[in-house]
Structure formats: C-alpha cells, structure tokens
Coordinates of C-alpha atoms and ligand atoms in Angstrom, one line a residue:
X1 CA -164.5 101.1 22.4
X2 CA -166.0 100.5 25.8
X3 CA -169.6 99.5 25.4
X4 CA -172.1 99.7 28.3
X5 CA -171.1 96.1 29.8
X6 CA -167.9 96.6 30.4
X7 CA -167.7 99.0 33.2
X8 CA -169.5 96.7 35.6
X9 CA -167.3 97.0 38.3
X10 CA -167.5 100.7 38.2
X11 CA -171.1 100.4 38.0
X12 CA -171.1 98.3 40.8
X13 CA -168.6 100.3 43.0
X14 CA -170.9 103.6 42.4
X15 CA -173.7 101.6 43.3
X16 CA -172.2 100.5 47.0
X17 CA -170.7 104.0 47.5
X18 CA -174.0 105.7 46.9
X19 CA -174.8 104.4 50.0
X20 CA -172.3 105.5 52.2
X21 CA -170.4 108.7 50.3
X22 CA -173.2 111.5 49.3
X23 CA -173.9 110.6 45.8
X24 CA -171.1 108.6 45.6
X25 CA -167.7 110.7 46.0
X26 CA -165.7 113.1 48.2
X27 CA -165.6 116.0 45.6
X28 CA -168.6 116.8 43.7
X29 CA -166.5 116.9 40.0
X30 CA -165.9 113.2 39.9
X31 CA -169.7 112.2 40.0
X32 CA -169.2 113.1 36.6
X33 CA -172.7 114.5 36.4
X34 CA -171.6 117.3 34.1
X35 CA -171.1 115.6 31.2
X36 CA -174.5 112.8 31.8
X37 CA -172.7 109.3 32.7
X38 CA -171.4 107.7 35.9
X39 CA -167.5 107.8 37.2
X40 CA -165.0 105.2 36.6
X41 CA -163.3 104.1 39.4
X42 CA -159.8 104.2 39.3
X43 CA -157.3 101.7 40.7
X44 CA -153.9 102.5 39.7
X45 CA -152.5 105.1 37.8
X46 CA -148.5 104.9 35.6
X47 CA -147.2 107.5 34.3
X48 CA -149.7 109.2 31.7
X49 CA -152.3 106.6 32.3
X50 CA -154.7 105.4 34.7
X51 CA -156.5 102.3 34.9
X52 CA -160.2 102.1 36.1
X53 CA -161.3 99.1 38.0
X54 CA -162.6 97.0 34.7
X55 CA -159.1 97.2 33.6
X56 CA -159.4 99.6 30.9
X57 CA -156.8 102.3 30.4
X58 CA -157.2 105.8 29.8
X59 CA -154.2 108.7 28.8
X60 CA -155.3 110.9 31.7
X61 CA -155.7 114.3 31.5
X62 CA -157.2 115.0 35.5
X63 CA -154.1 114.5 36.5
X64 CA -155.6 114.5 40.0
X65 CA -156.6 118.1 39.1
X66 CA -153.3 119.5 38.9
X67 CA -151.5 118.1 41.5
X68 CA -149.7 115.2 39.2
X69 CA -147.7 117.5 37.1
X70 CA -144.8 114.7 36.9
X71 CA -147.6 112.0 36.4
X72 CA -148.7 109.1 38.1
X73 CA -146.7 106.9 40.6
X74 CA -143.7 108.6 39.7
X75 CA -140.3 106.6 41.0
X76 CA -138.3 109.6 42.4
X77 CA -141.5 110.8 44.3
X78 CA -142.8 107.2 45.6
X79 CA -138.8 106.1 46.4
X80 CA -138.9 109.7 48.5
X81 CA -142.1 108.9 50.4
X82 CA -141.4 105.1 51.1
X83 CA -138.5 106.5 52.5
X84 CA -139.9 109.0 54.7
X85 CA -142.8 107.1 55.4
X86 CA -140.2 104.3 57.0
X87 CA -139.4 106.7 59.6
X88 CA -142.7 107.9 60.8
X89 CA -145.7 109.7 58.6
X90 CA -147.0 112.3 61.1
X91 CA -145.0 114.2 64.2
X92 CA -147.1 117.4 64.7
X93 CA -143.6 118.9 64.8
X94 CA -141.1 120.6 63.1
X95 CA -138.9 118.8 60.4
X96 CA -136.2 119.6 58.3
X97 CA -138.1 118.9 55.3
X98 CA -140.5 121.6 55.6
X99 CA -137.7 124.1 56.4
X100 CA -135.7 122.7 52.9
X101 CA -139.3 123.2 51.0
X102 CA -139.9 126.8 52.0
X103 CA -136.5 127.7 50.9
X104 CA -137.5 126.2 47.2
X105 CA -140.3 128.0 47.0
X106 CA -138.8 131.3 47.9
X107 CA -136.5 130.8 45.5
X108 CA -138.3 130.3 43.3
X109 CA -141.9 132.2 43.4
X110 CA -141.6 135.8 43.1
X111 CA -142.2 137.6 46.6
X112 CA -142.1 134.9 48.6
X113 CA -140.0 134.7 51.5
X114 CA -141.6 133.1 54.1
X115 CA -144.9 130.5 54.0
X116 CA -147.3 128.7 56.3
X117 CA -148.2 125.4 54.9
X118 CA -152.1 124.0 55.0
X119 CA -153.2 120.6 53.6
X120 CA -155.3 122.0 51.1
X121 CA -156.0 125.3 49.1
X122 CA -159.3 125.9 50.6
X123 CA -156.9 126.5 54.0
X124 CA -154.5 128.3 52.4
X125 CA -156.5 130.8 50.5
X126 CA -158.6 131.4 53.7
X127 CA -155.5 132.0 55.7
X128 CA -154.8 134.6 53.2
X129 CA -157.7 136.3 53.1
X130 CA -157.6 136.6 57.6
X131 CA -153.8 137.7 56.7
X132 CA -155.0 140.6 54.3
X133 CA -158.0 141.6 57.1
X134 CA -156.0 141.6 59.7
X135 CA -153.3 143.5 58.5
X136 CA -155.4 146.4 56.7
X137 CA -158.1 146.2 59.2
X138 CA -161.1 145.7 56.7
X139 CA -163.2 143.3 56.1
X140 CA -164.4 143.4 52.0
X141 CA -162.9 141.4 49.8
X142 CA -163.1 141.0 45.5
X143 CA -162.7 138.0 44.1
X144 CA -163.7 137.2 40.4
X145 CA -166.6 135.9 38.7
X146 CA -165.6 132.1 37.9
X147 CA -162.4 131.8 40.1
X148 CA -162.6 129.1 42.4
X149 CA -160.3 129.4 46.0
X150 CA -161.8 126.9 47.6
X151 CA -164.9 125.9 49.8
X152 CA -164.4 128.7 52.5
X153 CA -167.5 130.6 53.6
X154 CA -166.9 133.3 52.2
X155 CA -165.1 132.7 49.1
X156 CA -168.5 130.7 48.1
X157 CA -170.4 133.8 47.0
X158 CA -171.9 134.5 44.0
X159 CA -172.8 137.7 42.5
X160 CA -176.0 139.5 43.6
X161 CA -178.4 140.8 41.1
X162 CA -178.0 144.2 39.0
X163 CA -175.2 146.6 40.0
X164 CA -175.6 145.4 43.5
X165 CA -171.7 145.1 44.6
X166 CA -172.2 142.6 47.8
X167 CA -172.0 139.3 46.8
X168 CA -175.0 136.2 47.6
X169 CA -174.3 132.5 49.4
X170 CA -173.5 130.1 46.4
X171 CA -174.3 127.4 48.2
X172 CA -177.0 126.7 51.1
X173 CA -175.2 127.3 54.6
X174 CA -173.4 129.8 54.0
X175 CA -174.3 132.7 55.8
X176 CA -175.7 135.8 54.0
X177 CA -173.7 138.0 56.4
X178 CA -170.6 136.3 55.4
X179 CA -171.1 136.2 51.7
X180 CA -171.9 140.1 51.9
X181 CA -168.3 140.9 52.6
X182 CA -167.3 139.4 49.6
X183 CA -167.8 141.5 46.4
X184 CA -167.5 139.4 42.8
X185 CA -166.9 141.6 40.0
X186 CA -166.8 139.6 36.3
X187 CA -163.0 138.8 35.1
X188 CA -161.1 141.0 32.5
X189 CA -164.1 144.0 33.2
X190 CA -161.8 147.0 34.2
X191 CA -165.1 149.0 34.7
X192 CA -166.5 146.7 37.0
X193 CA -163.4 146.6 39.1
X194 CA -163.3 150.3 39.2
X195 CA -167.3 150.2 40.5
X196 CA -166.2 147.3 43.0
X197 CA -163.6 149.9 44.4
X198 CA -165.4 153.3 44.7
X199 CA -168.1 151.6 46.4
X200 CA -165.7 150.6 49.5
X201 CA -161.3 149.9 49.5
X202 CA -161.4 145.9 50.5
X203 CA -158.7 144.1 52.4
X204 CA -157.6 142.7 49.4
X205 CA -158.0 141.5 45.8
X206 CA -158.0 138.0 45.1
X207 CA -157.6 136.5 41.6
X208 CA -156.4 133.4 40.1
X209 CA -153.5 134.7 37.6
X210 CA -154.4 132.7 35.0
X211 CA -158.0 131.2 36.3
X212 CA -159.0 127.6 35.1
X213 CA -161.7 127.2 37.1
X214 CA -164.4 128.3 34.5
X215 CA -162.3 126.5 32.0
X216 CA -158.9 128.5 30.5
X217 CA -159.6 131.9 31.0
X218 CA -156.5 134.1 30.7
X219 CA -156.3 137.7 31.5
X220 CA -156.7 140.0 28.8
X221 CA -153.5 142.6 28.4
X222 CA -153.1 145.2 31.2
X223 CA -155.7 143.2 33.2
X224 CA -153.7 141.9 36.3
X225 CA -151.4 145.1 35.8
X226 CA -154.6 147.1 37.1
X227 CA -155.1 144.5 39.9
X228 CA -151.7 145.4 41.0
X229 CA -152.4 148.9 40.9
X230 CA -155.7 149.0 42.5
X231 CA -154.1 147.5 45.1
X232 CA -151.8 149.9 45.4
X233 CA -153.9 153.0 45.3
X234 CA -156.4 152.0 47.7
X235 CA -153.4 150.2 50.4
X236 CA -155.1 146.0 49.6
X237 CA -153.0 143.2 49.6
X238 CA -153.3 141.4 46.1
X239 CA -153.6 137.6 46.6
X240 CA -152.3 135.9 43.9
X241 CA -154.7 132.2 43.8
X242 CA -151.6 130.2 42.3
X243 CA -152.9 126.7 43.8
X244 CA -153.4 125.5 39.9
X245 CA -150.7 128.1 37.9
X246 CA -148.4 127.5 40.8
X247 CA -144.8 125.4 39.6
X248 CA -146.9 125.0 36.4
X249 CA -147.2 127.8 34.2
X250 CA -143.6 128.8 35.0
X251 CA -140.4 127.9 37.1
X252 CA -142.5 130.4 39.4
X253 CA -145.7 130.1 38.7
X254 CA -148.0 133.4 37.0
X255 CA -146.3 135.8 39.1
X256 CA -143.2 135.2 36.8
X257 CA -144.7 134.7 33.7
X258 CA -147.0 137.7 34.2
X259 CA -144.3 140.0 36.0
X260 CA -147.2 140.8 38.4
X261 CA -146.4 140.2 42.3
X262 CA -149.2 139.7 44.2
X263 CA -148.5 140.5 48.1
X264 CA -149.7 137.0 49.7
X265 CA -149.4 134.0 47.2
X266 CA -151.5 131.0 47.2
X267 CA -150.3 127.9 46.5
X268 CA -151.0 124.0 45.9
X269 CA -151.4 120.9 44.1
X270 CA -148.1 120.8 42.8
X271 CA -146.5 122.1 45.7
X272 CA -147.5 118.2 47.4
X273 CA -146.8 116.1 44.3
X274 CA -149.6 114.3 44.6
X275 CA -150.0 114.3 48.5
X276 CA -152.1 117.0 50.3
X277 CA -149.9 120.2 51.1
X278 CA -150.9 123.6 50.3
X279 CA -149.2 126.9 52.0
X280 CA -149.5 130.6 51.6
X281 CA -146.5 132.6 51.2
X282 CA -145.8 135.8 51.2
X283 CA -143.2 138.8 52.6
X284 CA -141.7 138.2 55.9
X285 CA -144.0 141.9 57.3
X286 CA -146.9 140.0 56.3
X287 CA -146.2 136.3 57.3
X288 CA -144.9 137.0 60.7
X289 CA -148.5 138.0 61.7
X290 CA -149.2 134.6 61.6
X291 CA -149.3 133.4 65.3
X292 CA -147.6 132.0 66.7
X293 CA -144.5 135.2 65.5
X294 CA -147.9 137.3 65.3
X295 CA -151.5 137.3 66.6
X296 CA -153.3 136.1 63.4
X297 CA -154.1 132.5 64.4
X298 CA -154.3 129.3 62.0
X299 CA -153.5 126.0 62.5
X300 CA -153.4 122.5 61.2
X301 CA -153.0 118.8 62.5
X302 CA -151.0 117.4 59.7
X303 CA -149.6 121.0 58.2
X304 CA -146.3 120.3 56.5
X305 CA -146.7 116.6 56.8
X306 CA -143.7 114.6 56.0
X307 CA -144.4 112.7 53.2
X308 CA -146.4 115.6 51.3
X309 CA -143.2 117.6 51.9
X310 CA -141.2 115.1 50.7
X311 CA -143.3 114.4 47.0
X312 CA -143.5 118.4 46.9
X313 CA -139.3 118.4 47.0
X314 CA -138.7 116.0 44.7
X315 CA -141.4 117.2 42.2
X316 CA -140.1 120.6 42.6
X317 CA -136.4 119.1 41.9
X318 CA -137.8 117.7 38.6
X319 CA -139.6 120.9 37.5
X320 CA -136.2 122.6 35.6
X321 CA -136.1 124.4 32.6
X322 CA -135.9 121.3 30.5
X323 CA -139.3 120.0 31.9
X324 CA -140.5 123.5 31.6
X325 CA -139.5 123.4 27.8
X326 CA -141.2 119.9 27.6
X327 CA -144.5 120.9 29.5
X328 CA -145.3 123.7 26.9
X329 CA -144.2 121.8 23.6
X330 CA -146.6 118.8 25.1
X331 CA -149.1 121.3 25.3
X332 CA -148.8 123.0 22.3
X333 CA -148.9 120.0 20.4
X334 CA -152.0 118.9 22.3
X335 CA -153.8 122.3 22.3
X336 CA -153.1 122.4 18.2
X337 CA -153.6 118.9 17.5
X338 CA -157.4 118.9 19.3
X339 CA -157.7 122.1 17.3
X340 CA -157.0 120.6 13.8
X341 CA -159.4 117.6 15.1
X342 CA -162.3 119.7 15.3
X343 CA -162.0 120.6 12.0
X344 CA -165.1 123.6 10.9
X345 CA -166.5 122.7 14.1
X346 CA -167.8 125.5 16.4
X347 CA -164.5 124.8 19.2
X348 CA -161.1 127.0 20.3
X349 CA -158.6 125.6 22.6
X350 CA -157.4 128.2 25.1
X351 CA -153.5 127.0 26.4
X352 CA -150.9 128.0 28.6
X353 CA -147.8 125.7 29.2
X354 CA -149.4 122.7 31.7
X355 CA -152.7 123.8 31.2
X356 CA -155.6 124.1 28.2
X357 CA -159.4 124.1 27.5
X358 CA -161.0 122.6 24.5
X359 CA -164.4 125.1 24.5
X360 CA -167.0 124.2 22.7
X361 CA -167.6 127.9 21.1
X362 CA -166.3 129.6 17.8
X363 CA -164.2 132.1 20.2
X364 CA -162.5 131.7 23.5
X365 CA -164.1 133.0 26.7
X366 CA -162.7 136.0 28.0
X367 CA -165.1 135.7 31.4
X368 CA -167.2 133.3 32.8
X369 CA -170.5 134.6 31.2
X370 CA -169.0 133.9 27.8
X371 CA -168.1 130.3 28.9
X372 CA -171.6 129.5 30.4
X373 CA -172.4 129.8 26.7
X374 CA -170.4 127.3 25.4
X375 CA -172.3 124.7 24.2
X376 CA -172.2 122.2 27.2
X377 CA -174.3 119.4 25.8
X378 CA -171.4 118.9 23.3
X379 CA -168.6 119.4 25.6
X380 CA -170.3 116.3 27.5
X381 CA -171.0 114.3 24.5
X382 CA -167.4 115.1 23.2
X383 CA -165.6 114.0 26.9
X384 CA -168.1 110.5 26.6
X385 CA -166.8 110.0 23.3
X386 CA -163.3 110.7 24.7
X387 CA -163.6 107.9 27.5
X388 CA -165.1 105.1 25.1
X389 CA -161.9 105.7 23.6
X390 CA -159.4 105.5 26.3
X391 CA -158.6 109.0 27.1
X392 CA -159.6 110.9 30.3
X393 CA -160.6 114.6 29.6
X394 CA -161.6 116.6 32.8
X395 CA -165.7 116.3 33.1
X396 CA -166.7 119.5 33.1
X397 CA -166.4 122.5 30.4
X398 CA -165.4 124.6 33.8
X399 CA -162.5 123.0 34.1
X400 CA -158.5 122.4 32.5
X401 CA -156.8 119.5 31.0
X402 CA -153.3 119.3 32.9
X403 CA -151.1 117.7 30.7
X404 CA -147.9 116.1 32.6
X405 CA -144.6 115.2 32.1
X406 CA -145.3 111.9 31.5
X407 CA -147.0 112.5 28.5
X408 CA -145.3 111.9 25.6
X409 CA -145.8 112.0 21.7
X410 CA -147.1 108.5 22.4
X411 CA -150.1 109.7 24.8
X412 CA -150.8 113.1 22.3
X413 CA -151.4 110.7 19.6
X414 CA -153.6 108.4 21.1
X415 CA -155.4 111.4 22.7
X416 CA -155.7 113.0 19.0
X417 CA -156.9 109.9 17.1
X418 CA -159.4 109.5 20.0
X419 CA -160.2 113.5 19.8
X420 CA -161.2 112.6 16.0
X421 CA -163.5 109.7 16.3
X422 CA -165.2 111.8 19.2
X423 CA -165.8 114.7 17.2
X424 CA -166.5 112.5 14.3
X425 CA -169.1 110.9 16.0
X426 CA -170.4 114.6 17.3
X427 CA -171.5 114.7 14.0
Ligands
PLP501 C1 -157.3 128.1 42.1 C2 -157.7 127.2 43.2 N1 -157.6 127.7 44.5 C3 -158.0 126.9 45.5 C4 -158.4 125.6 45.3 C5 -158.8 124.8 46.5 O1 -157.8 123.8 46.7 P1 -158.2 122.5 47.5 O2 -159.1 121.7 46.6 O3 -156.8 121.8 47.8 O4 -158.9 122.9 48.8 C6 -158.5 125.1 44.0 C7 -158.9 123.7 43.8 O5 -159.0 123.2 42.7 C8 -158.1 125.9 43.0 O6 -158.2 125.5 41.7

C-alpha cells in the first residue's frame, strides 16, 4: 500500500511543474484530476511495468495510451532506434524506412494503398478531413458523440442544443463558424444519422470503428454497415479514426475485424511504437491529392521521422497472429477476471482484443450519454484504490485500459488481487 508520504517526489515534481507546464502536464489526462488525486511521475518503464519517481512499481495499463502495444522499453524496438538514431535522427528527407513502412501497412490495413505520415493523430485526422473536402467539394462533416480525433478546430465540437444539427465550440477558441461545419450525431442512433443526412450530404463521415474515447464503446450490429452505406448513397468519404483500433484490434485494425472499409483510414499510436508517427492512408485516387502529386497541401517538419519509423517496423514485425492470439486471451482473462472481482457490484467490462473498460454501471454503454451515467465517483475511488496497490488503470471512466504483450499471467494476477482489495474497499 502506498500511504500519503511516500509519493513525495511526485508531490514535489507536480509542485515545480505547476509552475512552468499549465497545471502541471502536456496532455490534460495525466493531471489525473478525473479520479481526485495528483499524477505520479514516471521514470522508467519495463515491460508491463512502470516505475514512478518514489520507486514504486505499478502493472501499467496506459500503456502510453495505446501506443506501447509491445510494452515498455522493448529490446527489438530500442536496439532498432539506437541504431538508427547512430546515423542521424532527423533529415527532412526521404528514407527508405518510410517507404518499407507504407508497404506494411498496405498490406496489411484494408484499403490502404498509399499514406502520408503526420507526427500525431490530431494531424492525421485533420488531413483527412481537407482530403474528404477537397475531393467532394463540401464542407460538413459528422463525427460522433464521444469519439475523440484529436484537438483540430473543428473536430472539437460539441453538440448544439435540441434537434439543432450544427455542432458548438467544445472548448474556448474555437471558432463558432468552424465548429458549425461539424455536425455530432449520438453513436449507435441510426435515426439520428439519418436526420444528420437529410439536413445537408457532408464531405464525409468520421467514426472511430470501435471508439474508446468515452470508455469501450462498440458499435451495435449493422451500425458501421449504415456508415458505409450512407456514404455511399450521398457520394462522402467514410473516415475510419483507427489511431487506437489501428494494429490492435486486428492484424488490420477494425476495418478487418468489422469487414467495413472506410475510404481514408486514420492511423496512430501503434503505428510509432512508442515514438510520435501517425499517417493517413487511403486509395491511391484519394492520396494523390495530397500536394505535392496533388493540390491539397499538408506538411510536417519531422513527418516520417526515422526513429518513429523504425519502432513502428519493428512493432509491426512483432504484431503476428501468435501475438494477436496472445493480445485477446490477455484480455479476456483480464476483462473476466475484473468482472468476477466486482462481484454483485453495479460494474460491466466492455472488451475487444487490446482494449477494455471496467464501467462502473449494471450495463454497458452503448453511447456516450449512457456512459456519462456511470457512476464516476466510484470509477475514481476504484482507480485510487488501484494505484495504492501497484497497478495503473487509465484515470478517467472516458477512457480504455490497453493491455500489452508484455503482460503476462504474472501482471493479470497482480492486477486481479489488486482489483479485489479495490473493490473491497469500495465497500
Ligand atoms: C481515436 C483517436 N484519434 C485521434 C487521436 C489524436 O491523436 P494524437 O494524440 O496523436 O494527436 C486520438 C488520441 O488519443 C485518438 O484516440
């Protein structure tokens, strides 16, 4: 058990980077105000664990959000970047590296034949969204209630009030006009997609496959069939948000385990092992507007770099069909184990293979007005419990667990016997 003295470094860290990082991080998530305590900071992580700056170990289940899916400092990726690194980090050039990536992915993400890469999702998914305007020549776009695609102008909108289909600013500074083009209809709601669509054709539909940014939130049967055919009938490009699902889900990410092909595919995490690369992909018609084969213009100082290139091959090259098999009996055995821990409590655990949600409600969320009801006091008080005893759960109900391939039977159990006292202790 961790008592209250024996964070103090942590403490003392959050203290000194109040004062120089607005309120004390570079990603709001980590301040860990979601679940009512103050972030650890981390110093090294090994393969399931990390280790905060007091010493103490935690099985880690952040994973750095996603991107770790072969868990932390793993040999094959850190021999591949020291040896890149060795001959130069950054050329703002072509490499062969980025060439060798692109071919993985195309072979193995459905509908993907060509990609520009980004350094982060937020780049990517806006890229796609310019791609889908410029090519259909509108400018309305759906995305869904609780799907994140990053901090882009206008992918920060929030619904508007009533049946009103145009879309708010979620956050101060973004422009009104900007969020107005965006329409956000609620997730699995076939009737409010249909309303979204007679009220104007967009550019395109964008939709996380399998979102797990409002927590696990899976689409109900027939759902992301009618994205597909929407798209169809009205001539929008369906974007496919696979920065989380992406290399995780499946070999190729929710397009394959869905059978749905979206027309631009978004993809990160993963795709850097650890390092920041993100890319959108796509057919070669649609990529090729990208300047500088088309007029679409994007850009990026350290797109493709080296050594993200390099983690994102070898990670790739570990992801086969055994690891696949591995990833989803981890899971399962996770996702039942925390579900046996809760006992008669009020709690469902939502799980795909890589991915799960421990929801603190007697049913799972099919949208994100059903998880907002989830009781979030408990969640926090469950994910406190969790860290007094060595396990690092994500700090928010709004968000997965990404179990990796470095965890073992080993980590579940740990995580389980700590999942008890926490719940225990719940009351
Ligand atoms: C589905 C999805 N899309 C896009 C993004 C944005 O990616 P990034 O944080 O690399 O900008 C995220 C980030 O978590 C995400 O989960």
């Amino acid at each position: 058990m961790v008592d209250s003295g024996t964070d103090a470094r942590s403490r003392a860290l959050y203290a000194r980077a109040l004062g120089v990082l607005p309120g004390g991080v570079n990603s709001p998530v980590r301040a860990m105000h979601a679940i009512g305590r103050d972030p650890l900071f981390i110093e090294r992580g090994a393969g399931a664990e990390i280790f905060d700056a007091d010493g103490l170990a935690y099985v880690d289940y952040v994973c750095s959000w996603g991107a770790l899916i072969a868990g932390h400092a793993q040999p094959d990726v850190l021999a591949a970047v020291a040896a890149i690194a060795a001959r130069g980090t950054s050329f703002g050039a072509p490499t062969e590296l980025e060439v060798e990536l692109a071919e993985e992915v195309a072979r193995r993400v459905p509908g993907v034949e060509m990609l520009r890469m980004t350094s982060s999702g937020t780049e990517a998914a806006m890229t796609a969204i310019r791609l889908a305007r410029a090519h259909t020549g509108r400018d309305r776009v759906i995305k869904f209630a609780g799907a994140y695609h990053g901090h882009s102008d206008g992918l920060l909108a929030a619904a508007g009030s009533g049946l009103a289909t145009q879309a708010i600013p979620a956050s101060p500074g973004v422009p009104a006009s900007i969020a107005a083009e965006t329409v956000v209809v609620a997730w699995n709601d076939p009737q409010a997609l249909a309303r979204a669509l007679a009220a104007q054709a967009p550019a395109a539909i964008i939709a996380e496959p399998y979102p797990a940014n409002m927590g696990l939130v899976p689409p109900a049967e027939g759902f992301l069939e009618l994205l597909r055919e929407s798209c169809d009938a009205c001539g929008a490009l369906l974007i496919l948000d696979e920065v989380i699902s992406g290399f995780r889900v499946a070999r190729g990410g929710g397009g394959e385990l869905s059978g749905v092909r979206g027309d631009l595919v978004v993809l990160g995490k993963v795709l850097g092992g650890g390092l920041p690369a993100a890319a959108v992909g796509g057919p070669r018609a649609l990529l090729e507007q990208l300047a500088p084969a088309g007029e679409v213009y994007q850009a990026g100082t350290l797109s493709g770099n080296p050594l993200a290139v390099a983690a994102g091959l070898v990670t790739l090259a570990l992801l086969d069909a055994a690891a696949y098999a591995k990833l989803e009996s981890t899971t399962r055995a996770l996702a039942e184990g925390l579900a046996s821990a809760a006992g008669g409590r009020a709690v469902s655990v939502q799980w795909l293979p890589g991915l799960l949600t421990v929801f603190f409600a007697s049913s799972a969320p099919h949208d994100l007005e059903r998880a907002k009801r989830c009781d979030l006091d408990a969640y926090a008080a469950f994910c406190r419990g969790l860290l007094a005893r060595g396990v690092y759960p994500p700090p928010s109900q709004f968000e997965a667990w990404f179990p990796s391939l470095a965890h073992g039977e080993a980590e579940i159990e740990r995580t389980l016997e700590a999942a008890r006292g926490a719940f225990e202790e719940l009351g």
